[in-house]
Coordinates of N, CA and C in Angstrom, one line a residue:
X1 N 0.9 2.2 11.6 CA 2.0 3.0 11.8 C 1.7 4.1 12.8
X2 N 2.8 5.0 13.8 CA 2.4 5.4 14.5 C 2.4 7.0 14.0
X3 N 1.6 7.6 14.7 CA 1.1 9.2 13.6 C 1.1 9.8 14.8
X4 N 2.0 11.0 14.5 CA 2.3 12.1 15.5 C 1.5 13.3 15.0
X5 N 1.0 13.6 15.7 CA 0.2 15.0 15.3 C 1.0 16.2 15.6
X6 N 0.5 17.2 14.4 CA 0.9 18.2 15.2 C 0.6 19.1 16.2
X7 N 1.1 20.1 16.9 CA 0.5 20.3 17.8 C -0.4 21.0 18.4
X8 N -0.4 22.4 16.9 CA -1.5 23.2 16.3 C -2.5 22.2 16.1
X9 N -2.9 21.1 15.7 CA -3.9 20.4 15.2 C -4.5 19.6 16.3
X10 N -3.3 19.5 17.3 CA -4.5 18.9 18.5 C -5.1 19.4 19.4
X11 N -6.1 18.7 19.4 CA -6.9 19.5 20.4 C -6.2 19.5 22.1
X12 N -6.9 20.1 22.9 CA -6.4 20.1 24.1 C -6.4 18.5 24.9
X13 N -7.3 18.1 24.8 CA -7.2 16.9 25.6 C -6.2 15.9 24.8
X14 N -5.6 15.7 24.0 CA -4.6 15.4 23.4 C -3.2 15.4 23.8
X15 N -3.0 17.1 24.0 CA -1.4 17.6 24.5 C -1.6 17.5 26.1
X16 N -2.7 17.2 26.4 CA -2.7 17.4 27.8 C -2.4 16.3 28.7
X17 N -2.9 15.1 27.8 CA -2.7 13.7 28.3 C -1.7 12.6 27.6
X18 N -0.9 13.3 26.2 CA 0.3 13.4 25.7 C -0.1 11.8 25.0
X19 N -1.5 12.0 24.2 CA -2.2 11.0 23.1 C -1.2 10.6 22.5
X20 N -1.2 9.5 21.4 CA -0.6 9.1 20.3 C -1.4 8.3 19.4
X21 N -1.7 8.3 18.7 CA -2.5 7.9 17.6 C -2.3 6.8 16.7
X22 N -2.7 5.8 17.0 CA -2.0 4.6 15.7 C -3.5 4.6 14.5
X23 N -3.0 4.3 13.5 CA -4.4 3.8 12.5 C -3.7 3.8 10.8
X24 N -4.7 3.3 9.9 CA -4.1 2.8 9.0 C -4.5 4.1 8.2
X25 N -5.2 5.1 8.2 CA -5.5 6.2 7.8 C -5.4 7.4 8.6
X26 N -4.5 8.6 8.0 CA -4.3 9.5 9.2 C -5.8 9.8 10.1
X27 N -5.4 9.5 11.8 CA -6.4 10.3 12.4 C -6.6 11.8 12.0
X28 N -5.3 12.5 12.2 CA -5.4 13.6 12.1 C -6.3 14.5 10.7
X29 N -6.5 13.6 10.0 CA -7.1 13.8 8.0 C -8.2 14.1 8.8
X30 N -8.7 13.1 9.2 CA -10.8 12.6 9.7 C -10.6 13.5 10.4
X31 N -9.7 14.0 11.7 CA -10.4 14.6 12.7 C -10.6 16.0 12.2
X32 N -9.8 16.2 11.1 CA -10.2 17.9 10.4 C -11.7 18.0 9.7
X33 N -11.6 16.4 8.8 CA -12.9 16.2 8.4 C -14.2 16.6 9.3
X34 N -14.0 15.7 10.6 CA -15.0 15.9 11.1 C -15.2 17.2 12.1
X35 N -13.9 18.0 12.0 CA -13.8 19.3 12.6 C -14.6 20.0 11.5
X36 N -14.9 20.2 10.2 CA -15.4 20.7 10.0 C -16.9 20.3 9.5
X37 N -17.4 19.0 9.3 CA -19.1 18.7 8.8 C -19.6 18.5 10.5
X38 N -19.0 17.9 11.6 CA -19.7 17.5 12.9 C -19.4 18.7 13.7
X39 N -19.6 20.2 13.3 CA -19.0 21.4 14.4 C -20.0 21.4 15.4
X40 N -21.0 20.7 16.1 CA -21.4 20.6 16.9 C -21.3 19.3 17.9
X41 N -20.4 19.0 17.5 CA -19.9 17.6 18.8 C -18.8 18.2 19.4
X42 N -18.5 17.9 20.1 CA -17.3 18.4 21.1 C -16.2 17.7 20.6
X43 N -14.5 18.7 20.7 CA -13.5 17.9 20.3 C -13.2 16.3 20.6
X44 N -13.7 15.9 21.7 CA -13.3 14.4 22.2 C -14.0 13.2 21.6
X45 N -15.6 13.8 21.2 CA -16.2 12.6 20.5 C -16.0 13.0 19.2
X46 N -15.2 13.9 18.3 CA -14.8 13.8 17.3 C -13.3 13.2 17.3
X47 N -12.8 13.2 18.0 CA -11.6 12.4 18.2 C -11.6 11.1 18.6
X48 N -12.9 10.6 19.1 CA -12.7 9.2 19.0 C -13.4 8.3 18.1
X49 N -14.8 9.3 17.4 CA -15.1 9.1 16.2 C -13.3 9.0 14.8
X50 N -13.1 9.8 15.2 CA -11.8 9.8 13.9 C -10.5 8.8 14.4
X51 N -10.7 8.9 15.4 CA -9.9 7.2 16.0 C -10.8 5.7 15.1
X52 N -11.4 5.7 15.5 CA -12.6 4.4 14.7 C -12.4 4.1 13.3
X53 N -13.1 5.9 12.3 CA -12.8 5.4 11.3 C -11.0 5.2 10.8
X54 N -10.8 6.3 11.1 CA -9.3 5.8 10.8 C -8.4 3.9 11.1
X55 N -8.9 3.8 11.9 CA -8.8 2.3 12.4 C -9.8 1.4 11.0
X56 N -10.5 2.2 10.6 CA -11.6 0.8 9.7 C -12.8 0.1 10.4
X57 N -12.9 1.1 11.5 CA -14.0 -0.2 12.4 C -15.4 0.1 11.3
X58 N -16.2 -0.7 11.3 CA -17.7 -0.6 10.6 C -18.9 0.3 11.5
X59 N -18.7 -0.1 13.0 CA -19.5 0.4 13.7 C -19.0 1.2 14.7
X60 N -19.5 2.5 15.2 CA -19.2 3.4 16.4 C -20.5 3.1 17.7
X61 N -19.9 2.5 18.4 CA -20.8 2.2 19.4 C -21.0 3.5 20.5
X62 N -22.7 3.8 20.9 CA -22.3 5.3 22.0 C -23.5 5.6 22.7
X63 N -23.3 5.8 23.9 CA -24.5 6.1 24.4 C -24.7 7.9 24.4
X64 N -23.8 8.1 23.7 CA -24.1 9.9 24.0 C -25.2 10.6 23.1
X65 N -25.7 10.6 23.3 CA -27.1 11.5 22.1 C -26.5 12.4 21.7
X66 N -25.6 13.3 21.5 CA -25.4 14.6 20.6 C -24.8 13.6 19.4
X67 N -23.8 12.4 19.8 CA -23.3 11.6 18.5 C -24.3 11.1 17.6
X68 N -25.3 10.8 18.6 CA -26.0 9.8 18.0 C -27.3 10.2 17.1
X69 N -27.6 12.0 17.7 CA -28.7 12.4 16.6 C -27.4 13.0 15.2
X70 N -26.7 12.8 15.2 CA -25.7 12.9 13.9 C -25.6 11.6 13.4
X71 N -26.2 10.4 13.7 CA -25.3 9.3 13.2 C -25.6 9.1 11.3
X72 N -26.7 9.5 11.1 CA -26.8 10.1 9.3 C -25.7 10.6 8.8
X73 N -25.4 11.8 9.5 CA -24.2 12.5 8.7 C -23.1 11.8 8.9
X74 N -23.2 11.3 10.1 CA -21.4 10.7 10.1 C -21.2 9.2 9.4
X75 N -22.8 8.2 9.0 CA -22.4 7.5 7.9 C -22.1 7.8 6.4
X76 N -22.9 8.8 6.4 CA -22.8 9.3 4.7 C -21.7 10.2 4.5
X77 N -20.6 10.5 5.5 CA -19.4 10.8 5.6 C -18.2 10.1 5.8
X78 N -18.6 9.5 6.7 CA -17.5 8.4 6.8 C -17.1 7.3 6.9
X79 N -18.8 7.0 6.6 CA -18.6 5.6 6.1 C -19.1 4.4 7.3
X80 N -19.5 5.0 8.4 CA -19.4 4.3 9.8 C -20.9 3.9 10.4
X81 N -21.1 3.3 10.9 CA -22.3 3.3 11.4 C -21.9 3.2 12.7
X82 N -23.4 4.4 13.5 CA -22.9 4.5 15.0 C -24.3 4.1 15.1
X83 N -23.9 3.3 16.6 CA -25.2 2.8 16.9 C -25.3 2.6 19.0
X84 N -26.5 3.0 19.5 CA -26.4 3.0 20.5 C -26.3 1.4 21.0
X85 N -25.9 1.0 22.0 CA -25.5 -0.7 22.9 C -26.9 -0.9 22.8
X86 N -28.2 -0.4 22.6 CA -29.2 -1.5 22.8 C -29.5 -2.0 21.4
X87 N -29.0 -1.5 20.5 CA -29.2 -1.8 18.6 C -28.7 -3.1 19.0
X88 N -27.5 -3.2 19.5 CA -26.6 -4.5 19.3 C -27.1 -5.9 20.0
X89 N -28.1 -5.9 20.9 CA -28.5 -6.9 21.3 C -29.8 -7.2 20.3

């Protein structure tokens, strides 16, 4: 279903590029979530982290290292496993 956010709650690159959010779990739940345990990632890779889980994916694939030295916390939070492109081969 499609989930409108509000507009207090989104971040800028959101209202800027006028996002919409589909998933079977509010994005906007996770992204608070992870606005508050991941305060050291930047709004966008917490928004697309909370795109993922919200969607139900099992894995977050990423070549970014600030996600990726968090990938501990963000399994034993939400459930996800992030993993860089060379795990997968």
């Amino acid at each position: 279903h499609l989930i409108r956010l509000r507009k207090a709650a989104m971040p800028k690159i959101m209202k800027k590029r006028n996002i919409e959010i589909f998933g079977a779990r509010s994005t906007e739940e996770v992204f608070l979530e992870t606005s508050k345990i991941l305060i050291n990632l930047r709004p966008l890779d917490r928004l697309l982290l909370s795109c993922a889980v919200s969607d139900g994916a099992a894995v977050f694939v990423t070549i970014d290292t600030r996600v990726l030295r968090h990938k501990g916390l963000i399994s034993q939070n939400f459930m996800i496993d992030v993993k860089h492109p060379r795990d997968l081969v």
